[in-house]
XYZ file of C-alpha atoms in Angstrom:
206
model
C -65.183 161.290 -111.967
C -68.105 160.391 -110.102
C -66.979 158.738 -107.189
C -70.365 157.153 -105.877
C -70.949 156.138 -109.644
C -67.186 153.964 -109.764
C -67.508 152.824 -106.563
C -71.075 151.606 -107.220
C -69.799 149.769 -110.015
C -67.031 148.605 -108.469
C -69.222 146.600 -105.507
C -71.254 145.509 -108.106
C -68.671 143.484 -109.965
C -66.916 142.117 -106.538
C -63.796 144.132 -107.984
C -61.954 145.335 -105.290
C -62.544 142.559 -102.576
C -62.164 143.598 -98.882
C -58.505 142.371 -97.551
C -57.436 142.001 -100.892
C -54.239 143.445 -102.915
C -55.117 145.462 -105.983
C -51.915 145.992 -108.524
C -53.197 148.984 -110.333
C -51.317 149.280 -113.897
C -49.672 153.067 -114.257
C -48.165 153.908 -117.388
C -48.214 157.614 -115.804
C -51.223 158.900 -118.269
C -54.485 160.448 -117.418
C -56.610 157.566 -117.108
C -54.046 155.560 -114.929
C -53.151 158.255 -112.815
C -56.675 159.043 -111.946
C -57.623 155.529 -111.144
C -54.597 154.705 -109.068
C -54.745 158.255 -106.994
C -58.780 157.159 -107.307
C -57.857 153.669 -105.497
C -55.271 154.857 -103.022
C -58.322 157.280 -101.609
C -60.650 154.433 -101.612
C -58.346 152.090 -100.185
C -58.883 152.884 -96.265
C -62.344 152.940 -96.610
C -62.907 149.745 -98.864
C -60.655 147.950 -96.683
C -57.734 146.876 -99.555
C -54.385 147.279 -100.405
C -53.194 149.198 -103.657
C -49.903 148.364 -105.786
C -48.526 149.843 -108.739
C -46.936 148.381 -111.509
C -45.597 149.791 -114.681
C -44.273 148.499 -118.176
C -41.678 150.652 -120.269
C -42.783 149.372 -124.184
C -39.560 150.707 -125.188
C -41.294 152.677 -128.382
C -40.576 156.165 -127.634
C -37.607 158.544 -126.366
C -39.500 159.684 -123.452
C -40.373 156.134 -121.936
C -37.466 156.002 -119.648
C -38.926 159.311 -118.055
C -42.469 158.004 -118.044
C -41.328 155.642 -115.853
C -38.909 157.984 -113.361
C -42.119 160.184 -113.300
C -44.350 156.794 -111.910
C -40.942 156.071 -109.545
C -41.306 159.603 -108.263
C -44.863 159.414 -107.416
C -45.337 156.031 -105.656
C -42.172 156.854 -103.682
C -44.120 160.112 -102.709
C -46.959 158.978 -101.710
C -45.752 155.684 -100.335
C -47.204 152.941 -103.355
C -45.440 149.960 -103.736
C -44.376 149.895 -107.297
C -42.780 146.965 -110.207
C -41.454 148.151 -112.770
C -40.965 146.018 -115.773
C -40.342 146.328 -119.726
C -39.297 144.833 -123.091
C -38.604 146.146 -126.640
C -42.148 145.772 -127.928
C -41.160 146.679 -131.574
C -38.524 143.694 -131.840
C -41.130 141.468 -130.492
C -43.641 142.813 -133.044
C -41.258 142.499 -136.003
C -40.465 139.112 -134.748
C -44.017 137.829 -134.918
C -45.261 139.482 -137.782
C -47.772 141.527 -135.326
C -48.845 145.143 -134.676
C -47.507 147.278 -132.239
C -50.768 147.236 -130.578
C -50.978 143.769 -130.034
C -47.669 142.572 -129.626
C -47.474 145.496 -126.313
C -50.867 144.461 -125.044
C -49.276 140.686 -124.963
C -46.122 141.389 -123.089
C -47.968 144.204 -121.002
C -50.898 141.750 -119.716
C -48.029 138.660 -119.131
C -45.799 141.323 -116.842
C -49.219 142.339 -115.159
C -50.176 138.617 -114.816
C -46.462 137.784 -113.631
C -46.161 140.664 -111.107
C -49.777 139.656 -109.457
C -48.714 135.971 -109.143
C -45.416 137.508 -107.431
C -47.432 140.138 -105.038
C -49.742 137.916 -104.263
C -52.572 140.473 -105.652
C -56.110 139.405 -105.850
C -56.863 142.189 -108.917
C -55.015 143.834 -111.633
C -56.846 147.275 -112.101
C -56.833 148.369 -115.629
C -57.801 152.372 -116.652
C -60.336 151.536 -119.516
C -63.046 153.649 -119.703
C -66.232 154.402 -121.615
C -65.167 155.810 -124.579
C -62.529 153.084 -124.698
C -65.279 150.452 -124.129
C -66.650 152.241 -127.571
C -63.685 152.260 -129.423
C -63.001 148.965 -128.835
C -66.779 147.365 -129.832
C -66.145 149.495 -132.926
C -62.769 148.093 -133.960
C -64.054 144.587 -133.151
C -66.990 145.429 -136.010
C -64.743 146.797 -138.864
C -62.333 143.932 -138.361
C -65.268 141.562 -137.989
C -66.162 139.481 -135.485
C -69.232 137.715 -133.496
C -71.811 138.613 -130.988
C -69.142 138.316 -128.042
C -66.584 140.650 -129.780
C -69.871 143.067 -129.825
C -70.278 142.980 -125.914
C -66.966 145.277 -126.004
C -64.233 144.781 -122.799
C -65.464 143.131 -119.982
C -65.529 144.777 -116.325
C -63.947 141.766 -114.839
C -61.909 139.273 -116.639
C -59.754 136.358 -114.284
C -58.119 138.750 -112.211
C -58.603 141.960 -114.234
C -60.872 144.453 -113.116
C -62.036 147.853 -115.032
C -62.579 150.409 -112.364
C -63.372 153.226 -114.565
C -65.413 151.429 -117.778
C -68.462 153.467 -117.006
C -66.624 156.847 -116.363
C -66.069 159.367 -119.411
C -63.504 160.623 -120.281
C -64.123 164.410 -119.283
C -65.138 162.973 -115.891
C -62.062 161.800 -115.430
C -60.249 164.750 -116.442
C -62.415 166.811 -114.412
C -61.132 164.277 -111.206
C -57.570 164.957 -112.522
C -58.174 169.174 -112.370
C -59.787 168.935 -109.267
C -57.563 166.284 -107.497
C -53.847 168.672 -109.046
C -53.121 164.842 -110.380
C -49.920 165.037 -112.376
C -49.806 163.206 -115.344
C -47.520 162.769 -118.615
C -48.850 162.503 -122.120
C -47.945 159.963 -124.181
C -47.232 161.907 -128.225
C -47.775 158.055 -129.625
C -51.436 159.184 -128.252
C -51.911 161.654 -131.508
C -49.625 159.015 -133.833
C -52.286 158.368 -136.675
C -50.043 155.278 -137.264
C -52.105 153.350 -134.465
C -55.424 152.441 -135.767
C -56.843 153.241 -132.459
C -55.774 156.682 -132.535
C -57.158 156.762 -135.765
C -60.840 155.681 -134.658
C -60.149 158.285 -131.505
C -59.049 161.095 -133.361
C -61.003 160.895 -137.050
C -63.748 158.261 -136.786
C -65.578 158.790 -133.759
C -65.910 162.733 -134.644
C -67.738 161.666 -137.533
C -69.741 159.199 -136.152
């Protein structure tokens, strides 16, 4: 990751305000790791305070050590941490919604709560470029307006996208160099999430 390049882009936004708490989301992947090891480093220097929080979506065997592996690090290297969760599928099924939308809901409205308990300034998401692409692409084959075209936004109320002009391979190229341990996610390669499915067969193509 190019660390002048973030950090550039970071000033330019007013993301990570000087004095401020930033409650970095972790859900222990790549992306998250590398921004919240990426903000801890920065952290001294930019003057601000750096929180973790994570949410268990209750979807997959494995969450339970996703979580213990998040635990593990922020009690290593000394990050406060909230840990929060809620059975995503039953709150799907209940509203007739995707998986995908009902665990964005109930993870942004933990984030949201846990700031307004902190008393955090910024929630620090790990969406990136190609994310940024994805998403502008979904909004088009589902339909939408010149606003759903613009793709996610680097700051939004409180939420701030670090990383949204970072690749991908920069960011596992911080991850190699930095020894970053991460865990990944198999619903990543699931076909049965139409964002893996742009990922994984549509952007090749394209």
């Amino acid at each position: 990751m190019d660390m002048e390049h973030a950090g550039a882009f970071c000033q330019k936004w007013n993301m990570l305000p000087r004095g401020g708490l930033v409650l970095c989301a972790v859900s222990g992947g790549r992306d998250s790791m590398a921004l919240l090891h990426w903000l801890c480093q920065r952290g001294p220097q930019g003057g601000f305070q750096v929180a973790a929080a994570h949410f268990n979506h209750q979807l997959r065997p494995s969450a339970g050590a996703d979580e213990e592996f998040v635990r593990a690090w922020c009690r290593e290297h000394r990050v406060p941490l909230s840990c929060g969760g809620e059975d995503v599928g039953a709150y799907a099924r209940g509203r007739g919604a995707s998986l995908e939308d009902a665990g964005r809901v109930l993870r942004y409205r933990f984030l949201e709560k846990t700031a307004g308990e902190l008393g955090a300034d910024r929630i620090a998401t790990a969406h990136h470029r190609e994310d940024n692409a994805e998403t502008v692409l979904l909004h088009l084959l589902r339909g939408t307006g010149l606003q759903g075209l613009t793709g996610i936004a680097p700051v939004r109320g409180k939420i701030v996208r670090p990383l949204l002009e970072v690749s991908r391979k920069e960011i596992d190229r911080y991850v190699a160099q930095n020894g970053i341990p991460v865990v990944e996610a198999s619903s990543n390669a699931s076909p049965a999430f139409t964002r893996n499915r742009l990922r994984l067969e549509v952007m090749p193509l394209l």
